[in-house]
mmCIF file of C-alpha atoms and ligand atoms in Angstrom:
data_model
loop_
_atom_site.group_PDB
_atom_site.id
_atom_site.type_symbol
_atom_site.label_atom_id
_atom_site.label_comp_id
_atom_site.label_asym_id
_atom_site.label_seq_id
_atom_site.Cartn_x
_atom_site.Cartn_y
_atom_site.Cartn_z
ATOM 1 C CA MET B 1 0.000 0.000 0.000
ATOM 2 C CA THR B 2 1.541 3.322 -1.007
ATOM 3 C CA ALA B 3 -1.258 5.923 -0.730
ATOM 4 C CA LEU B 4 -3.168 6.002 2.552
ATOM 5 C CA LYS B 5 -5.527 8.876 1.899
ATOM 6 C CA ALA B 6 -7.593 9.811 -1.169
ATOM 7 C CA THR B 7 -10.509 12.072 -2.055
ATOM 8 C CA ALA B 8 -12.969 11.459 -4.874
ATOM 9 C CA GLN B 9 -16.082 13.104 -6.254
ATOM 10 C CA ALA B 10 -19.088 11.575 -8.011
ATOM 11 C CA HIS B 11 -22.479 12.714 -9.235
ATOM 12 C CA PRO B 12 -25.801 10.998 -8.628
ATOM 13 C CA ASN B 13 -27.662 9.812 -11.719
ATOM 14 C CA ILE B 14 -31.252 9.798 -12.908
ATOM 15 C CA ALA B 15 -32.434 6.491 -14.340
ATOM 16 C CA LEU B 16 -34.101 6.817 -17.739
ATOM 17 C CA ILE B 17 -34.721 3.056 -17.672
ATOM 18 C CA LYS B 18 -35.043 1.909 -14.058
ATOM 19 C CA TYR B 19 -33.290 -0.774 -12.047
ATOM 20 C CA TRP B 20 -35.821 -2.415 -9.711
ATOM 21 C CA GLY B 21 -35.312 -5.842 -8.159
ATOM 22 C CA ASN B 22 -32.269 -8.093 -7.843
ATOM 23 C CA ARG B 23 -31.515 -11.625 -8.983
ATOM 24 C CA ASP B 24 -28.881 -11.708 -6.243
ATOM 25 C CA GLN B 25 -29.551 -9.278 -3.420
ATOM 26 C CA GLU B 26 -26.140 -9.717 -1.752
ATOM 27 C CA LEU B 27 -24.107 -9.042 -4.921
ATOM 28 C CA ARG B 28 -26.696 -6.586 -6.278
ATOM 29 C CA LEU B 29 -26.998 -8.430 -9.567
ATOM 30 C CA PRO B 30 -30.054 -6.689 -11.004
ATOM 31 C CA SER B 31 -33.195 -8.258 -12.480
ATOM 32 C CA ASN B 32 -32.848 -6.009 -15.530
ATOM 33 C CA PRO B 33 -30.379 -3.735 -17.337
ATOM 34 C CA SER B 34 -30.823 0.043 -16.924
ATOM 35 C CA LEU B 35 -29.805 3.385 -18.428
ATOM 36 C CA SER B 36 -29.122 6.716 -16.734
ATOM 37 C CA MET B 37 -27.717 10.218 -17.002
ATOM 38 C CA ASN B 38 -25.216 11.553 -14.465
ATOM 39 C CA LEU B 39 -26.232 14.797 -12.780
ATOM 40 C CA ALA B 40 -23.611 17.551 -12.781
ATOM 41 C CA GLY B 41 -24.030 20.236 -10.139
ATOM 42 C CA LEU B 42 -25.026 17.624 -7.564
ATOM 43 C CA THR B 43 -21.874 16.175 -6.051
ATOM 44 C CA THR B 44 -20.705 13.863 -3.306
ATOM 45 C CA THR B 45 -17.135 14.437 -2.103
ATOM 46 C CA THR B 46 -15.617 11.603 -0.069
ATOM 47 C CA THR B 47 -12.246 11.254 1.638
ATOM 48 C CA VAL B 48 -10.997 7.847 2.789
ATOM 49 C CA GLU B 49 -7.959 7.536 5.043
ATOM 50 C CA PHE B 50 -6.591 4.184 6.185
ATOM 51 C CA ASP B 51 -5.093 4.730 9.612
ATOM 52 C CA PRO B 52 -3.056 2.195 11.655
ATOM 53 C CA ALA B 53 -4.287 3.938 14.843
ATOM 54 C CA LEU B 54 -7.937 2.970 14.189
ATOM 55 C CA ASN B 55 -9.423 -0.307 15.397
ATOM 56 C CA ALA B 56 -12.763 0.151 13.558
ATOM 57 C CA ASP B 57 -13.949 2.044 10.490
ATOM 58 C CA ALA B 58 -15.404 5.503 11.243
ATOM 59 C CA LEU B 59 -17.859 7.456 9.086
ATOM 60 C CA THR B 60 -19.124 11.026 9.000
ATOM 61 C CA ILE B 61 -21.694 12.295 6.515
ATOM 62 C CA GLY B 62 -22.073 16.053 6.317
ATOM 63 C CA GLY B 63 -19.996 16.333 9.510
ATOM 64 C CA HIS B 64 -22.268 13.995 11.520
ATOM 65 C CA GLU B 65 -20.968 10.685 12.863
ATOM 66 C CA VAL B 66 -22.811 7.690 11.456
ATOM 67 C CA HIS B 67 -23.044 4.314 13.217
ATOM 68 C CA GLY B 68 -25.161 1.204 12.694
ATOM 69 C CA PRO B 69 -26.409 0.086 9.265
ATOM 70 C CA GLY B 70 -25.003 3.141 7.415
ATOM 71 C CA LEU B 71 -21.478 2.443 8.712
ATOM 72 C CA GLU B 72 -21.853 -1.328 8.117
ATOM 73 C CA ARG B 73 -22.691 -0.716 4.478
ATOM 74 C CA VAL B 74 -19.545 1.402 4.057
ATOM 75 C CA SER B 75 -17.396 -1.182 5.908
ATOM 76 C CA HIS B 76 -18.806 -3.923 3.672
ATOM 77 C CA LEU B 77 -17.487 -2.134 0.572
ATOM 78 C CA LEU B 78 -14.175 -1.349 2.301
ATOM 79 C CA ASP B 79 -13.845 -5.072 3.189
ATOM 80 C CA HIS B 80 -13.716 -5.819 -0.553
ATOM 81 C CA VAL B 81 -11.056 -3.126 -0.973
ATOM 82 C CA ARG B 82 -9.033 -4.536 1.943
ATOM 83 C CA ARG B 83 -9.220 -8.092 0.588
ATOM 84 C CA THR B 84 -8.036 -6.950 -2.849
ATOM 85 C CA ALA B 85 -5.251 -4.751 -1.446
ATOM 86 C CA GLY B 86 -4.187 -7.310 1.181
ATOM 87 C CA THR B 87 -4.515 -4.971 4.156
ATOM 88 C CA ARG B 88 -6.361 -5.067 7.462
ATOM 89 C CA LEU B 89 -6.163 -1.349 8.200
ATOM 90 C CA CYS B 90 -9.358 0.428 9.227
ATOM 91 C CA ALA B 91 -10.404 3.680 7.594
ATOM 92 C CA ARG B 92 -11.847 7.079 8.403
ATOM 93 C CA VAL B 93 -14.463 8.092 5.819
ATOM 94 C CA ASP B 94 -15.742 11.673 5.494
ATOM 95 C CA SER B 95 -18.492 12.330 2.989
ATOM 96 C CA HIS B 96 -20.355 15.504 2.013
ATOM 97 C CA ASN B 97 -23.275 15.995 -0.353
ATOM 98 C CA ASN B 98 -24.103 19.411 -1.788
ATOM 99 C CA PHE B 99 -27.747 18.265 -2.082
ATOM 100 C CA PRO B 100 -30.321 16.759 0.318
ATOM 101 C CA SER B 101 -29.966 12.978 0.781
ATOM 102 C CA GLY B 102 -32.691 10.342 1.167
ATOM 103 C CA VAL B 103 -35.268 12.225 -0.907
ATOM 104 C CA GLY B 104 -35.240 10.092 -4.033
ATOM 105 C CA ILE B 105 -32.340 11.759 -5.792
ATOM 106 C CA ALA B 106 -30.203 8.680 -5.310
ATOM 107 C CA SER B 107 -27.557 9.983 -2.927
ATOM 108 C CA SER B 108 -26.428 6.360 -2.463
ATOM 109 C CA ALA B 109 -25.339 6.307 -6.115
ATOM 110 C CA SER B 110 -22.887 9.207 -5.813
ATOM 111 C CA ALA B 111 -21.930 8.132 -2.287
ATOM 112 C CA PHE B 112 -20.829 4.609 -3.206
ATOM 113 C CA ALA B 113 -19.249 5.654 -6.517
ATOM 114 C CA ALA B 114 -17.114 8.224 -4.662
ATOM 115 C CA LEU B 115 -16.373 5.706 -1.885
ATOM 116 C CA ALA B 116 -15.277 3.010 -4.357
ATOM 117 C CA LEU B 117 -12.871 5.413 -6.061
ATOM 118 C CA ALA B 118 -11.500 7.102 -2.920
ATOM 119 C CA GLY B 119 -11.301 3.796 -0.989
ATOM 120 C CA SER B 120 -9.501 1.875 -3.724
ATOM 121 C CA ALA B 121 -7.077 4.749 -4.403
ATOM 122 C CA ALA B 122 -6.329 5.179 -0.687
ATOM 123 C CA ALA B 123 -5.546 1.447 -0.545
ATOM 124 C CA GLY B 124 -3.057 1.892 -3.392
ATOM 125 C CA LEU B 125 -5.210 0.072 -5.968
ATOM 126 C CA ASN B 126 -5.408 1.341 -9.526
ATOM 127 C CA LEU B 127 -8.704 -0.180 -10.694
ATOM 128 C CA SER B 128 -10.110 0.024 -14.226
ATOM 129 C CA GLU B 129 -13.431 1.794 -14.780
ATOM 130 C CA ALA B 130 -15.217 -1.577 -15.049
ATOM 131 C CA GLN B 131 -13.632 -2.822 -11.803
ATOM 132 C CA LEU B 132 -14.610 0.428 -10.029
ATOM 133 C CA SER B 133 -18.154 0.165 -11.358
ATOM 134 C CA ARG B 134 -18.412 -3.416 -10.021
ATOM 135 C CA LEU B 135 -17.041 -2.325 -6.641
ATOM 136 C CA ALA B 136 -19.500 0.597 -6.412
ATOM 137 C CA ARG B 137 -22.346 -1.810 -7.319
ATOM 138 C CA LEU B 138 -21.648 -3.840 -4.177
ATOM 139 C CA GLY B 139 -22.481 -0.734 -2.108
ATOM 140 C CA SER B 140 -25.518 0.408 -4.109
ATOM 141 C CA GLY B 141 -26.716 -0.916 -7.456
ATOM 142 C CA SER B 142 -27.280 2.458 -9.094
ATOM 143 C CA ALA B 143 -23.804 3.570 -7.912
ATOM 144 C CA CYS B 144 -22.212 1.450 -10.651
ATOM 145 C CA ARG B 145 -23.784 3.909 -13.136
ATOM 146 C CA SER B 146 -22.180 6.937 -11.409
ATOM 147 C CA VAL B 147 -18.645 5.694 -12.150
ATOM 148 C CA PRO B 148 -18.558 6.213 -15.966
ATOM 149 C CA GLY B 149 -19.484 9.638 -17.399
ATOM 150 C CA GLY B 150 -22.477 11.091 -19.222
ATOM 151 C CA PHE B 151 -25.156 8.682 -20.441
ATOM 152 C CA VAL B 152 -24.533 5.286 -18.909
ATOM 153 C CA GLU B 153 -25.845 1.774 -19.438
ATOM 154 C CA TRP B 154 -25.603 -0.980 -16.819
ATOM 155 C CA ASP B 155 -25.384 -4.401 -18.463
ATOM 156 C CA MET B 156 -27.033 -6.697 -15.964
ATOM 157 C CA GLY B 157 -24.403 -9.397 -16.635
ATOM 158 C CA ARG B 158 -24.463 -13.016 -15.533
ATOM 159 C CA ASP B 159 -22.271 -12.743 -12.450
ATOM 160 C CA ASP B 160 -20.199 -10.349 -10.358
ATOM 161 C CA ALA B 161 -17.508 -10.060 -13.046
ATOM 162 C CA SER B 162 -19.878 -9.170 -15.892
ATOM 163 C CA SER B 163 -22.324 -6.810 -14.130
ATOM 164 C CA PHE B 164 -21.035 -3.249 -14.535
ATOM 165 C CA ALA B 165 -21.840 0.026 -16.266
ATOM 166 C CA ARG B 166 -20.283 1.780 -19.247
ATOM 167 C CA SER B 167 -20.803 5.129 -20.950
ATOM 168 C CA ILE B 168 -22.801 5.107 -24.210
ATOM 169 C CA ALA B 169 -22.268 8.856 -24.787
ATOM 170 C CA PRO B 170 -20.294 11.555 -22.955
ATOM 171 C CA ALA B 171 -21.985 14.371 -21.013
ATOM 172 C CA GLU B 172 -21.412 16.804 -23.930
ATOM 173 C CA HIS B 173 -23.400 14.564 -26.297
ATOM 174 C CA TRP B 174 -26.806 16.065 -25.454
ATOM 175 C CA ASP B 175 -27.550 19.258 -23.537
ATOM 176 C CA LEU B 176 -30.479 18.055 -21.438
ATOM 177 C CA ARG B 177 -31.555 19.376 -18.055
ATOM 178 C CA ASP B 178 -32.979 17.509 -15.093
ATOM 179 C CA LEU B 179 -35.124 19.859 -12.986
ATOM 180 C CA ILE B 180 -35.775 18.059 -9.737
ATOM 181 C CA ALA B 181 -38.993 19.313 -8.155
ATOM 182 C CA LEU B 182 -38.701 18.654 -4.423
ATOM 183 C CA VAL B 183 -42.158 18.200 -2.954
ATOM 184 C CA ASP B 184 -41.123 16.475 0.268
ATOM 185 C CA ILE B 185 -37.655 16.416 1.797
ATOM 186 C CA ALA B 186 -38.412 14.083 4.718
ATOM 187 C CA HIS B 187 -36.226 10.945 4.786
ATOM 188 C CA LYS B 188 -38.025 8.183 2.898
ATOM 189 C CA SER B 189 -39.571 5.442 5.033
ATOM 190 C CA VAL B 190 -38.655 2.433 2.881
ATOM 191 C CA GLY B 191 -35.209 2.586 1.320
ATOM 192 C CA SER B 192 -34.398 1.168 -2.109
ATOM 193 C CA THR B 193 -32.608 -1.885 -0.684
ATOM 194 C CA GLN B 194 -35.779 -3.025 1.121
ATOM 195 C CA GLY B 195 -37.806 -2.074 -1.936
ATOM 196 C CA HIS B 196 -35.748 -4.217 -4.325
ATOM 197 C CA ALA B 197 -36.354 -7.208 -2.041
ATOM 198 C CA LEU B 198 -40.128 -6.730 -2.455
ATOM 199 C CA ALA B 199 -40.134 -6.400 -6.243
ATOM 200 C CA ASP B 200 -40.810 -10.087 -6.933
ATOM 201 C CA THR B 201 -43.908 -10.026 -4.699
ATOM 202 C CA SER B 202 -45.657 -7.913 -7.349
ATOM 203 C CA PRO B 203 -47.513 -9.898 -10.020
ATOM 204 C CA LEU B 204 -46.416 -7.163 -12.446
ATOM 205 C CA GLN B 205 -42.641 -7.518 -11.941
ATOM 206 C CA ALA B 206 -42.233 -10.443 -14.358
ATOM 207 C CA ALA B 207 -43.972 -8.474 -17.125
ATOM 208 C CA ARG B 208 -41.867 -5.395 -16.334
ATOM 209 C CA VAL B 209 -38.584 -7.316 -16.433
ATOM 210 C CA GLN B 210 -39.531 -9.148 -19.617
ATOM 211 C CA SER B 211 -40.355 -5.858 -21.390
ATOM 212 C CA VAL B 212 -37.265 -3.882 -20.285
ATOM 213 C CA PRO B 213 -34.961 -4.869 -23.195
ATOM 214 C CA ASP B 214 -37.363 -3.329 -25.707
ATOM 215 C CA ARG B 215 -37.655 -0.070 -23.732
ATOM 216 C CA LEU B 216 -33.905 0.004 -23.155
ATOM 217 C CA ALA B 217 -33.220 -0.306 -26.905
ATOM 218 C CA ARG B 218 -35.695 2.512 -27.614
ATOM 219 C CA ALA B 219 -34.190 4.738 -24.903
ATOM 220 C CA ARG B 220 -30.610 4.055 -26.021
ATOM 221 C CA SER B 221 -31.527 4.881 -29.607
ATOM 222 C CA ALA B 222 -33.379 8.067 -28.535
ATOM 223 C CA VAL B 223 -30.319 9.213 -26.579
ATOM 224 C CA LEU B 224 -27.898 8.432 -29.407
ATOM 225 C CA ARG B 225 -30.151 10.264 -31.941
ATOM 226 C CA ARG B 226 -30.965 13.084 -29.470
ATOM 227 C CA ASP B 227 -34.666 12.458 -30.123
ATOM 228 C CA PHE B 228 -36.483 14.031 -27.179
ATOM 229 C CA ALA B 229 -40.003 13.011 -28.278
ATOM 230 C CA ALA B 230 -38.957 9.354 -28.489
ATOM 231 C CA LEU B 231 -37.166 9.622 -25.142
ATOM 232 C CA THR B 232 -40.270 11.140 -23.507
ATOM 233 C CA GLU B 233 -42.466 8.184 -24.482
ATOM 234 C CA VAL B 234 -40.178 5.501 -23.188
ATOM 235 C CA VAL B 235 -38.932 7.314 -20.046
ATOM 236 C CA GLU B 236 -42.446 8.026 -18.761
ATOM 237 C CA LEU B 237 -43.638 4.501 -19.548
ATOM 238 C CA ASP B 238 -40.678 2.934 -17.768
ATOM 239 C CA SER B 239 -41.112 5.076 -14.642
ATOM 240 C CA LEU B 240 -44.844 4.330 -14.464
ATOM 241 C CA ILE B 241 -44.270 0.579 -14.867
ATOM 242 C CA MET B 242 -41.759 0.609 -12.003
ATOM 243 C CA HIS B 243 -44.181 2.497 -9.746
ATOM 244 C CA ALA B 244 -46.956 0.053 -10.720
ATOM 245 C CA VAL B 245 -44.688 -2.755 -9.467
ATOM 246 C CA MET B 246 -43.922 -0.835 -6.266
ATOM 247 C CA MET B 247 -47.591 -0.103 -5.555
ATOM 248 C CA THR B 248 -48.600 -3.739 -6.171
ATOM 249 C CA SER B 249 -45.867 -5.280 -3.998
ATOM 250 C CA THR B 250 -46.663 -6.876 -0.639
ATOM 251 C CA PRO B 251 -46.527 -4.754 1.423
ATOM 252 C CA ALA B 252 -47.383 -1.974 -1.038
ATOM 253 C CA LEU B 253 -44.731 0.684 -1.606
ATOM 254 C CA MET B 254 -46.337 4.069 -2.232
ATOM 255 C CA TYR B 255 -43.619 6.626 -2.873
ATOM 256 C CA TRP B 256 -45.891 9.212 -4.480
ATOM 257 C CA GLN B 257 -47.444 12.054 -2.507
ATOM 258 C CA PRO B 258 -50.469 14.037 -3.738
ATOM 259 C CA ALA B 259 -48.021 16.746 -4.812
ATOM 260 C CA THR B 260 -46.146 14.178 -6.934
ATOM 261 C CA LEU B 261 -49.313 13.629 -8.978
ATOM 262 C CA ASP B 262 -49.928 17.390 -9.236
ATOM 263 C CA VAL B 263 -46.503 17.821 -10.841
ATOM 264 C CA LEU B 264 -46.982 14.800 -13.145
ATOM 265 C CA TYR B 265 -50.324 16.190 -14.382
ATOM 266 C CA ALA B 266 -48.841 19.670 -14.804
ATOM 267 C CA ILE B 267 -46.018 18.334 -16.991
ATOM 268 C CA LEU B 268 -48.603 16.550 -19.190
ATOM 269 C CA ASP B 269 -50.496 19.847 -19.552
ATOM 270 C CA TRP B 270 -47.363 21.818 -20.399
ATOM 271 C CA ARG B 271 -46.507 19.246 -23.058
ATOM 272 C CA ARG B 272 -49.960 19.611 -24.618
ATOM 273 C CA GLU B 273 -49.273 23.361 -24.693
ATOM 274 C CA GLY B 274 -46.099 22.713 -26.686
ATOM 275 C CA LEU B 275 -43.324 22.511 -24.082
ATOM 276 C CA SER B 276 -40.802 19.671 -24.438
ATOM 277 C CA ALA B 277 -40.581 18.100 -20.993
ATOM 278 C CA CYS B 278 -41.090 14.649 -19.547
ATOM 279 C CA ALA B 279 -41.274 13.225 -16.055
ATOM 280 C CA THR B 280 -39.646 10.380 -14.191
ATOM 281 C CA VAL B 281 -39.784 9.470 -10.484
ATOM 282 C CA ASP B 282 -37.284 7.319 -8.541
ATOM 283 C CA ALA B 283 -37.875 5.718 -5.132
ATOM 284 C CA GLY B 284 -39.256 8.882 -3.543
ATOM 285 C CA PRO B 285 -41.953 11.515 -4.017
ATOM 286 C CA ASN B 286 -39.955 14.073 -6.008
ATOM 287 C CA VAL B 287 -40.387 14.516 -9.736
ATOM 288 C CA HIS B 288 -37.495 14.751 -12.179
ATOM 289 C CA ALA B 289 -38.592 16.935 -15.109
ATOM 290 C CA LEU B 290 -36.286 16.317 -18.054
ATOM 291 C CA CYS B 291 -36.099 18.758 -20.933
ATOM 292 C CA PRO B 292 -33.761 20.121 -23.612
ATOM 293 C CA ALA B 293 -31.602 22.967 -22.216
ATOM 294 C CA GLY B 294 -33.520 25.582 -24.249
ATOM 295 C CA GLN B 295 -36.755 24.807 -22.391
ATOM 296 C CA ALA B 296 -35.228 24.641 -18.916
ATOM 297 C CA GLY B 297 -35.884 28.272 -17.892
ATOM 298 C CA GLU B 298 -39.576 27.985 -18.684
ATOM 299 C CA VAL B 299 -39.992 24.560 -17.028
ATOM 300 C CA GLU B 300 -38.171 25.760 -13.907
ATOM 301 C CA ARG B 301 -40.326 28.905 -13.667
ATOM 302 C CA LYS B 302 -43.510 26.854 -13.975
ATOM 303 C CA LEU B 303 -42.358 24.287 -11.404
ATOM 304 C CA ARG B 304 -41.429 27.013 -8.895
ATOM 305 C CA ALA B 305 -44.890 28.557 -9.305
ATOM 306 C CA MET B 306 -46.550 25.346 -8.080
ATOM 307 C CA PRO B 307 -47.693 25.650 -4.442
ATOM 308 C CA ASP B 308 -46.306 22.277 -3.274
ATOM 309 C CA VAL B 309 -42.915 22.522 -4.966
ATOM 310 C CA ARG B 310 -40.516 23.576 -2.208
ATOM 311 C CA GLU B 311 -37.318 23.702 -4.229
ATOM 312 C CA VAL B 312 -36.086 22.966 -7.726
ATOM 313 C CA LEU B 313 -32.592 21.548 -8.208
ATOM 314 C CA VAL B 314 -31.153 21.975 -11.690
ATOM 315 C CA ALA B 315 -28.688 19.467 -13.116
ATOM 316 C CA ARG B 316 -27.044 19.032 -16.498
ATOM 317 C CA PRO B 317 -25.375 15.861 -17.845
ATOM 318 C CA GLY B 318 -22.403 15.057 -15.625
ATOM 319 C CA GLY B 319 -18.991 13.487 -16.078
ATOM 320 C CA PRO B 320 -17.474 10.389 -14.470
ATOM 321 C CA ALA B 321 -16.396 9.861 -10.866
ATOM 322 C CA GLN B 322 -13.068 11.607 -10.354
ATOM 323 C CA LEU B 323 -10.112 11.303 -8.061
ATOM 324 C CA ILE B 324 -9.248 14.780 -6.821
ATOM 325 C CA ASP B 325 -6.455 13.962 -4.379
ATOM 326 C CA ALA B 326 -4.372 10.924 -3.394
ATOM 327 C CA ARG B 327 -1.261 10.742 -1.194
HETATM 328 C C1 LIG N 1 -35.699 3.665 -8.213
HETATM 329 O O1 LIG N 1 -29.399 1.718 -6.330
HETATM 330 O O2 LIG N 1 -30.711 3.018 -4.627
HETATM 331 O O3 LIG N 1 -33.620 4.803 -8.206
HETATM 332 O O4 LIG N 1 -28.758 -1.061 -4.601
HETATM 333 O O5 LIG N 1 -30.299 -0.995 -2.692
HETATM 334 O O6 LIG N 1 -28.749 0.931 -3.073
HETATM 335 P P1 LIG N 1 -29.567 -0.183 -3.683
HETATM 336 O O7 LIG N 1 -30.680 0.520 -4.558
HETATM 337 P P2 LIG N 1 -30.578 1.807 -5.469
HETATM 338 O O8 LIG N 1 -31.899 1.631 -6.356
HETATM 339 C C2 LIG N 1 -32.227 2.578 -7.313
HETATM 340 C C3 LIG N 1 -33.651 2.465 -7.639
HETATM 341 C C4 LIG N 1 -34.210 3.564 -8.511
HETATM 342 C C5 LIG N 1 -34.052 3.254 -9.993
HETATM 343 C C6 LIG N 1 -32.685 3.424 -10.575
HETATM 344 O O9 LIG N 1 -31.920 4.287 -10.148
HETATM 345 O O10 LIG N 1 -32.412 2.702 -11.552
#
């Protein structure tokens, strides 16, 4: 081990084609492939320092000490790093988000992508992008998509070695905006990990999984051709199918709030009036309004005028996870 300390940054991502359900919950081998866009402007910055003086891993998020399941999840990923690097040293992990976490904007994606990069670099490992993506996946499935840059596809793969994400187009390929309408910033009651475990209890999950490859091909083609109308159709369908699975799981997972529906209806209205915008919702109540950059000012103004929209975060396509310091 040469380096002992490293800092990395990563962006969260918005899934255009959703990951929901695992074939292997422990390894986070997903039930279906997925496609996403990294979100520049929203950033997690994580420093990992292996320290011979520590006898347990320590974690702070936003300056607050974290114990229990949050720390265990971080230690679990660091255990993989330690095994690969052949060390037993414990680490101090400091992580900061410049956006609210636990509100359905996938803070776990940027968190585990940044942790995989900072942790492996601090342990002196020089992993390839595919290896980093696999490592991040062990912490949070969607995190594997925050390792490569821009528009990213996660091949579900057959096993741990073949399940990782790769970029299909760089961030500069298409100047889209994701306007995240925050309608509720309370921490969500059922996290994604518990949610994935319920997916197969829905009678609709098999039909969803079976129909993903077709939607994925349409979404990939829409991105590569920069065809926003085609993207709108498939993105909204895919989000609604995932929420249909969530709502018909046992127990039912209802992430939407009344305000979520208000925003979804409003976006439909604006589209009928000629605005190019579409909606997608992750495992939370907030609505991601996607649009070409030229429409973003108008969509943002309209979202902010809605009584239940508390804040609007604006993100553009983002680059890959990056190492910003290692020594
Ligand atoms: C609805 O990656 O957050 O955002 O692997 O348990 O951390 P864990 O789940 P996570 O699930 C993301 C679910 C989603 C859809 C998506 O991002 O593809």
